[in-house]
């Protein structure tokens, strides 16, 4: 079983930057797919970025160039750095992970483990 705990959320002005982190614990393997999702007010949850077991990072088209996903295998942490933040980036951000032999997982339904979320507010 894997536990995921996000941290680092907060409030920032438009144009600013935020870095949020996800601490993974439990039976975490390097062949897991990790991802960041978000859910804004009145919106459905959407994918932000993900790191496949092939080491390739993939990003939502609307966020390319503004976000970077990275993983520290020694610390079992997954980070998301966001720059040039916009009001519409206001959302609860969730860390997710899954094994089961996937190389990459696009759909949120493929992820088995989720954090509780961290709120990012852009004003």
Short mmCIF file of N, CA and C in Angstrom, two decimals:
data_model
loop_
_atom_site.label_atom_id
_atom_site.label_comp_id
_atom_site.label_asym_id
_atom_site.label_seq_id
_atom_site.Cartn_x
_atom_site.Cartn_y
_atom_site.Cartn_z
N UNK A 1 0.85 -1.20 0.00
CA UNK A 1 0.00 0.00 0.00
C UNK A 1 0.88 1.23 0.00
N UNK A 2 0.46 2.27 -0.73
CA UNK A 2 1.24 3.49 -0.87
C UNK A 2 0.46 4.66 -0.29
N UNK A 3 1.14 5.48 0.46
CA UNK A 3 0.55 6.71 0.99
C UNK A 3 1.20 7.91 0.31
N UNK A 4 0.39 8.88 -0.04
CA UNK A 4 0.87 10.09 -0.69
C UNK A 4 0.38 11.30 0.09
N UNK A 5 1.32 12.20 0.40
CA UNK A 5 0.96 13.40 1.16
C UNK A 5 1.53 14.61 0.45
N UNK A 6 0.65 15.52 0.03
CA UNK A 6 1.07 16.73 -0.65
C UNK A 6 1.36 17.84 0.34
N UNK A 7 2.22 18.75 -0.07
CA UNK A 7 2.52 19.93 0.74
C UNK A 7 2.99 21.05 -0.18
N UNK A 8 3.02 22.26 0.38
CA UNK A 8 3.57 23.39 -0.36
C UNK A 8 2.55 24.27 -1.04
N UNK A 9 1.29 23.94 -0.94
CA UNK A 9 0.28 24.79 -1.55
C UNK A 9 0.15 26.11 -0.81
N UNK A 10 -0.53 27.04 -1.44
CA UNK A 10 -0.73 28.32 -0.78
C UNK A 10 -1.30 29.34 -1.73
N UNK A 11 -1.16 30.59 -1.37
CA UNK A 11 -1.68 31.69 -2.17
C UNK A 11 -0.55 32.43 -2.85
N UNK A 12 -0.79 32.83 -4.07
CA UNK A 12 0.23 33.54 -4.83
C UNK A 12 -0.46 34.49 -5.79
N UNK A 13 0.22 35.55 -6.13
CA UNK A 13 -0.34 36.50 -7.09
C UNK A 13 -0.13 36.01 -8.51
N UNK A 14 -1.00 36.42 -9.38
CA UNK A 14 -0.87 36.06 -10.79
C UNK A 14 0.51 36.46 -11.29
N UNK A 15 1.09 35.56 -12.07
CA UNK A 15 2.44 35.78 -12.58
C UNK A 15 3.51 35.18 -11.70
N UNK A 16 3.13 34.77 -10.51
CA UNK A 16 4.09 34.20 -9.57
C UNK A 16 4.32 32.72 -9.78
N UNK A 17 5.05 32.12 -8.84
CA UNK A 17 5.42 30.71 -8.95
C UNK A 17 5.09 29.97 -7.66
N UNK A 18 4.88 28.68 -7.79
CA UNK A 18 4.66 27.81 -6.65
C UNK A 18 5.34 26.47 -6.92
N UNK A 19 5.82 25.87 -5.86
CA UNK A 19 6.37 24.52 -5.97
C UNK A 19 5.67 23.67 -4.92
N UNK A 20 4.99 22.64 -5.37
CA UNK A 20 4.32 21.73 -4.45
C UNK A 20 5.00 20.38 -4.50
N UNK A 21 4.91 19.67 -3.39
CA UNK A 21 5.64 18.42 -3.26
C UNK A 21 4.71 17.32 -2.79
N UNK A 22 5.07 16.10 -3.12
CA UNK A 22 4.31 14.92 -2.70
C UNK A 22 5.27 13.92 -2.11
N UNK A 23 5.04 13.57 -0.86
CA UNK A 23 5.88 12.57 -0.20
C UNK A 23 5.20 11.22 -0.29
N UNK A 24 5.88 10.26 -0.89
CA UNK A 24 5.35 8.91 -1.02
C UNK A 24 5.97 8.02 0.05
N UNK A 25 5.16 7.17 0.63
CA UNK A 25 5.67 6.22 1.62
C UNK A 25 4.94 4.90 1.42
N UNK A 26 5.45 3.89 2.07
CA UNK A 26 4.90 2.56 1.88
C UNK A 26 5.70 1.82 0.82
N UNK A 27 5.08 0.92 0.13
CA UNK A 27 5.78 0.11 -0.86
C UNK A 27 5.81 0.84 -2.20
N UNK A 28 6.71 1.81 -2.30
CA UNK A 28 6.83 2.62 -3.50
C UNK A 28 7.94 2.05 -4.37
N UNK A 29 7.63 1.80 -5.60
CA UNK A 29 8.60 1.22 -6.52
C UNK A 29 8.94 2.22 -7.62
N UNK A 30 10.12 2.09 -8.16
CA UNK A 30 10.54 2.98 -9.23
C UNK A 30 9.80 2.70 -10.53
N UNK A 31 9.05 1.58 -10.61
CA UNK A 31 8.30 1.31 -11.83
C UNK A 31 6.85 1.73 -11.71
N UNK A 32 6.60 2.70 -10.82
CA UNK A 32 5.27 3.29 -10.70
C UNK A 32 5.17 4.50 -11.62
N UNK A 33 3.97 4.74 -12.13
CA UNK A 33 3.68 5.98 -12.84
C UNK A 33 3.18 6.99 -11.81
N UNK A 34 3.68 8.20 -11.89
CA UNK A 34 3.26 9.26 -10.97
C UNK A 34 2.65 10.41 -11.76
N UNK A 35 1.67 11.05 -11.15
CA UNK A 35 1.04 12.16 -11.84
C UNK A 35 0.53 13.22 -10.89
N UNK A 36 0.31 14.39 -11.45
CA UNK A 36 -0.35 15.49 -10.74
C UNK A 36 -1.65 15.80 -11.47
N UNK A 37 -2.70 15.94 -10.69
CA UNK A 37 -4.00 16.32 -11.20
C UNK A 37 -4.48 17.56 -10.44
N UNK A 38 -5.49 18.21 -10.97
CA UNK A 38 -6.05 19.35 -10.26
C UNK A 38 -7.55 19.44 -10.50
N UNK A 39 -8.22 20.07 -9.56
CA UNK A 39 -9.65 20.30 -9.70
C UNK A 39 -9.95 21.71 -9.24
N UNK A 40 -10.33 22.55 -10.19
CA UNK A 40 -10.67 23.93 -9.88
C UNK A 40 -12.12 24.05 -9.45
N UNK A 41 -12.51 25.21 -8.93
CA UNK A 41 -13.88 25.43 -8.47
C UNK A 41 -14.89 25.20 -9.59
N UNK A 42 -15.82 24.29 -9.36
CA UNK A 42 -16.85 24.02 -10.35
C UNK A 42 -16.38 23.29 -11.59
N UNK A 43 -15.17 22.74 -11.53
CA UNK A 43 -14.62 22.04 -12.70
C UNK A 43 -14.37 20.58 -12.38
N UNK A 44 -14.21 19.79 -13.43
CA UNK A 44 -13.85 18.40 -13.26
C UNK A 44 -12.34 18.29 -13.03
N UNK A 45 -11.95 17.19 -12.42
CA UNK A 45 -10.51 16.97 -12.21
C UNK A 45 -9.83 16.74 -13.56
N UNK A 46 -8.65 17.32 -13.70
CA UNK A 46 -7.91 17.20 -14.96
C UNK A 46 -6.45 16.89 -14.69
N UNK A 47 -5.82 16.26 -15.66
CA UNK A 47 -4.41 15.95 -15.53
C UNK A 47 -3.56 17.19 -15.76
N UNK A 48 -2.48 17.29 -15.01
CA UNK A 48 -1.56 18.41 -15.13
C UNK A 48 -0.24 17.94 -15.74
N UNK A 49 0.33 16.90 -15.13
CA UNK A 49 1.62 16.40 -15.58
C UNK A 49 1.78 14.98 -15.06
N UNK A 50 2.62 14.21 -15.71
CA UNK A 50 2.86 12.85 -15.24
C UNK A 50 4.25 12.39 -15.66
N UNK A 51 4.75 11.43 -14.88
CA UNK A 51 6.07 10.86 -15.12
C UNK A 51 5.91 9.37 -15.28
N UNK A 52 6.18 8.87 -16.49
CA UNK A 52 6.01 7.46 -16.77
C UNK A 52 7.19 6.63 -16.31
N UNK A 53 7.01 5.33 -16.34
CA UNK A 53 8.11 4.44 -15.96
C UNK A 53 9.22 4.45 -17.01
N UNK A 54 8.93 5.04 -18.17
CA UNK A 54 9.97 5.19 -19.20
C UNK A 54 10.81 6.43 -18.96
N UNK A 55 10.51 7.15 -17.88
CA UNK A 55 11.28 8.35 -17.54
C UNK A 55 10.84 9.59 -18.30
N UNK A 56 9.82 9.45 -19.10
CA UNK A 56 9.37 10.58 -19.92
C UNK A 56 8.32 11.39 -19.14
N UNK A 57 8.49 12.70 -19.17
CA UNK A 57 7.51 13.59 -18.55
C UNK A 57 6.52 14.05 -19.61
N UNK A 58 5.27 14.12 -19.23
CA UNK A 58 4.22 14.53 -20.15
C UNK A 58 3.36 15.58 -19.47
N UNK A 59 2.90 16.55 -20.25
CA UNK A 59 2.18 17.67 -19.68
C UNK A 59 0.88 17.93 -20.43
N UNK A 60 -0.08 18.49 -19.71
CA UNK A 60 -1.30 18.95 -20.37
C UNK A 60 -0.92 20.08 -21.32
N UNK A 61 -1.54 20.08 -22.49
CA UNK A 61 -1.20 21.07 -23.52
C UNK A 61 -1.36 22.50 -22.99
N UNK A 62 -2.36 22.70 -22.17
CA UNK A 62 -2.64 24.05 -21.68
C UNK A 62 -1.60 24.54 -20.68
N UNK A 63 -0.75 23.62 -20.20
CA UNK A 63 0.21 23.99 -19.16
C UNK A 63 1.66 23.85 -19.60
N UNK A 64 1.87 23.33 -20.80
CA UNK A 64 3.24 23.15 -21.29
C UNK A 64 4.00 24.45 -21.25
N UNK A 65 5.23 24.35 -20.75
CA UNK A 65 6.07 25.53 -20.67
C UNK A 65 5.94 26.27 -19.35
N UNK A 66 4.91 25.94 -18.58
CA UNK A 66 4.70 26.63 -17.31
C UNK A 66 4.86 25.71 -16.12
N UNK A 67 4.85 24.40 -16.34
CA UNK A 67 4.97 23.47 -15.23
C UNK A 67 6.06 22.45 -15.50
N UNK A 68 6.66 21.98 -14.43
CA UNK A 68 7.71 20.95 -14.52
C UNK A 68 7.48 19.93 -13.43
N UNK A 69 7.43 18.66 -13.82
CA UNK A 69 7.30 17.57 -12.85
C UNK A 69 8.66 16.92 -12.68
N UNK A 70 8.98 16.59 -11.43
CA UNK A 70 10.26 15.94 -11.18
C UNK A 70 10.13 14.99 -10.00
N UNK A 71 11.01 14.02 -9.96
CA UNK A 71 10.94 12.99 -8.91
C UNK A 71 12.32 12.74 -8.34
N UNK A 72 12.38 12.63 -7.04
CA UNK A 72 13.61 12.28 -6.34
C UNK A 72 13.44 10.87 -5.81
N UNK A 73 14.07 9.92 -6.46
CA UNK A 73 13.89 8.51 -6.08
C UNK A 73 14.46 8.21 -4.70
N UNK A 74 15.52 8.88 -4.33
CA UNK A 74 16.13 8.64 -3.02
C UNK A 74 15.22 9.10 -1.88
N UNK A 75 14.51 10.19 -2.11
CA UNK A 75 13.63 10.74 -1.08
C UNK A 75 12.19 10.31 -1.25
N UNK A 76 11.85 9.67 -2.37
CA UNK A 76 10.48 9.29 -2.68
C UNK A 76 9.55 10.50 -2.70
N UNK A 77 10.03 11.57 -3.31
CA UNK A 77 9.21 12.77 -3.44
C UNK A 77 8.96 13.08 -4.90
N UNK A 78 7.80 13.66 -5.16
CA UNK A 78 7.40 14.08 -6.49
C UNK A 78 7.06 15.56 -6.41
N UNK A 79 7.70 16.38 -7.19
CA UNK A 79 7.49 17.82 -7.14
C UNK A 79 6.79 18.32 -8.40
N UNK A 80 6.10 19.43 -8.24
CA UNK A 80 5.50 20.12 -9.38
C UNK A 80 5.82 21.60 -9.24
N UNK A 81 6.58 22.11 -10.15
CA UNK A 81 6.91 23.53 -10.15
C UNK A 81 6.03 24.23 -11.17
N UNK A 82 5.39 25.30 -10.74
CA UNK A 82 4.48 26.03 -11.62
C UNK A 82 4.91 27.49 -11.69
N UNK A 83 5.00 28.00 -12.89
CA UNK A 83 5.43 29.38 -13.11
C UNK A 83 4.37 30.15 -13.90
N UNK A 84 4.51 31.46 -13.90
CA UNK A 84 3.58 32.33 -14.64
C UNK A 84 2.13 31.95 -14.33
N UNK A 85 1.85 31.84 -13.05
CA UNK A 85 0.54 31.36 -12.64
C UNK A 85 -0.57 32.33 -13.03
N UNK A 86 -1.71 31.74 -13.37
CA UNK A 86 -2.89 32.50 -13.77
C UNK A 86 -4.03 32.23 -12.80
N UNK A 87 -4.99 33.10 -12.82
CA UNK A 87 -6.14 32.93 -11.94
C UNK A 87 -6.77 31.55 -12.14
N UNK A 88 -6.83 31.12 -13.39
CA UNK A 88 -7.48 29.83 -13.69
C UNK A 88 -6.67 28.62 -13.21
N UNK A 89 -5.47 28.85 -12.69
CA UNK A 89 -4.69 27.76 -12.10
C UNK A 89 -5.12 27.48 -10.66
N UNK A 90 -6.00 28.31 -10.13
CA UNK A 90 -6.52 28.08 -8.79
C UNK A 90 -7.24 26.74 -8.74
N UNK A 91 -6.80 25.87 -7.86
CA UNK A 91 -7.36 24.53 -7.81
C UNK A 91 -6.80 23.77 -6.62
N UNK A 92 -7.42 22.64 -6.34
CA UNK A 92 -6.83 21.67 -5.42
C UNK A 92 -5.96 20.76 -6.29
N UNK A 93 -4.73 20.61 -5.88
CA UNK A 93 -3.78 19.80 -6.65
C UNK A 93 -3.55 18.48 -5.94
N UNK A 94 -3.63 17.40 -6.72
CA UNK A 94 -3.51 16.05 -6.17
C UNK A 94 -2.34 15.31 -6.78
N UNK A 95 -1.66 14.58 -5.96
CA UNK A 95 -0.61 13.67 -6.38
C UNK A 95 -1.23 12.28 -6.52
N UNK A 96 -0.81 11.52 -7.54
CA UNK A 96 -1.35 10.19 -7.75
C UNK A 96 -0.25 9.25 -8.23
N UNK A 97 -0.45 7.97 -7.96
CA UNK A 97 0.54 6.98 -8.37
C UNK A 97 -0.15 5.66 -8.68
N UNK A 98 0.50 4.87 -9.53
CA UNK A 98 -0.04 3.56 -9.82
C UNK A 98 1.05 2.64 -10.33
N UNK A 99 0.88 1.33 -10.12
CA UNK A 99 1.82 0.35 -10.63
C UNK A 99 1.15 -0.45 -11.73
N UNK A 100 1.03 -1.75 -11.52
CA UNK A 100 0.28 -2.64 -12.40
C UNK A 100 0.86 -2.73 -13.81
N UNK A 101 2.15 -2.42 -13.95
CA UNK A 101 2.79 -2.63 -15.24
C UNK A 101 2.58 -1.55 -16.27
N UNK A 102 1.93 -0.45 -15.89
CA UNK A 102 1.73 0.64 -16.84
C UNK A 102 3.05 1.34 -17.14
N UNK A 103 3.20 1.81 -18.36
CA UNK A 103 4.31 2.69 -18.72
C UNK A 103 3.89 4.15 -18.55
N UNK A 104 2.65 4.42 -18.87
CA UNK A 104 2.11 5.77 -18.77
C UNK A 104 0.61 5.66 -18.52
N UNK A 105 0.08 6.58 -17.74
CA UNK A 105 -1.35 6.56 -17.43
C UNK A 105 -1.94 7.94 -17.65
N UNK A 106 -2.85 8.04 -18.60
CA UNK A 106 -3.47 9.32 -18.90
C UNK A 106 -4.69 9.56 -18.03
N UNK A 107 -5.51 8.52 -17.89
CA UNK A 107 -6.77 8.65 -17.19
C UNK A 107 -6.59 8.58 -15.68
N UNK A 108 -7.33 9.41 -14.98
CA UNK A 108 -7.27 9.40 -13.51
C UNK A 108 -7.74 8.06 -12.97
N UNK A 109 -8.53 7.34 -13.74
CA UNK A 109 -9.08 6.07 -13.27
C UNK A 109 -8.03 4.96 -13.25
N UNK A 110 -6.89 5.22 -13.88
CA UNK A 110 -5.81 4.25 -13.86
C UNK A 110 -4.94 4.36 -12.61
N UNK A 111 -5.11 5.43 -11.87
CA UNK A 111 -4.27 5.66 -10.70
C UNK A 111 -4.90 5.02 -9.46
N UNK A 112 -4.10 4.24 -8.76
CA UNK A 112 -4.61 3.51 -7.60
C UNK A 112 -4.46 4.28 -6.30
N UNK A 113 -3.49 5.15 -6.23
CA UNK A 113 -3.19 5.84 -4.97
C UNK A 113 -3.27 7.35 -5.18
N UNK A 114 -3.88 8.01 -4.19
CA UNK A 114 -4.08 9.46 -4.26
C UNK A 114 -3.73 10.12 -2.94
N UNK A 115 -3.21 11.33 -3.04
CA UNK A 115 -3.02 12.14 -1.85
C UNK A 115 -4.31 12.87 -1.52
N UNK A 116 -4.26 13.61 -0.42
CA UNK A 116 -5.46 14.31 0.04
C UNK A 116 -5.64 15.66 -0.66
N UNK A 117 -4.59 16.12 -1.34
CA UNK A 117 -4.67 17.37 -2.08
C UNK A 117 -4.08 18.55 -1.34
N UNK A 118 -3.63 19.51 -2.09
CA UNK A 118 -3.15 20.76 -1.52
C UNK A 118 -3.72 21.91 -2.34
N UNK A 119 -4.21 22.93 -1.65
CA UNK A 119 -4.91 24.03 -2.32
C UNK A 119 -3.92 25.10 -2.78
N UNK A 120 -4.02 25.45 -4.05
CA UNK A 120 -3.25 26.56 -4.60
C UNK A 120 -4.24 27.62 -5.07
N UNK A 121 -4.05 28.84 -4.61
CA UNK A 121 -4.94 29.93 -4.96
C UNK A 121 -4.15 31.05 -5.61
N UNK A 122 -4.58 31.43 -6.79
CA UNK A 122 -3.91 32.51 -7.53
C UNK A 122 -4.86 33.70 -7.58
N UNK A 123 -4.39 34.84 -7.13
CA UNK A 123 -5.25 36.03 -7.10
C UNK A 123 -4.64 37.18 -7.89
#
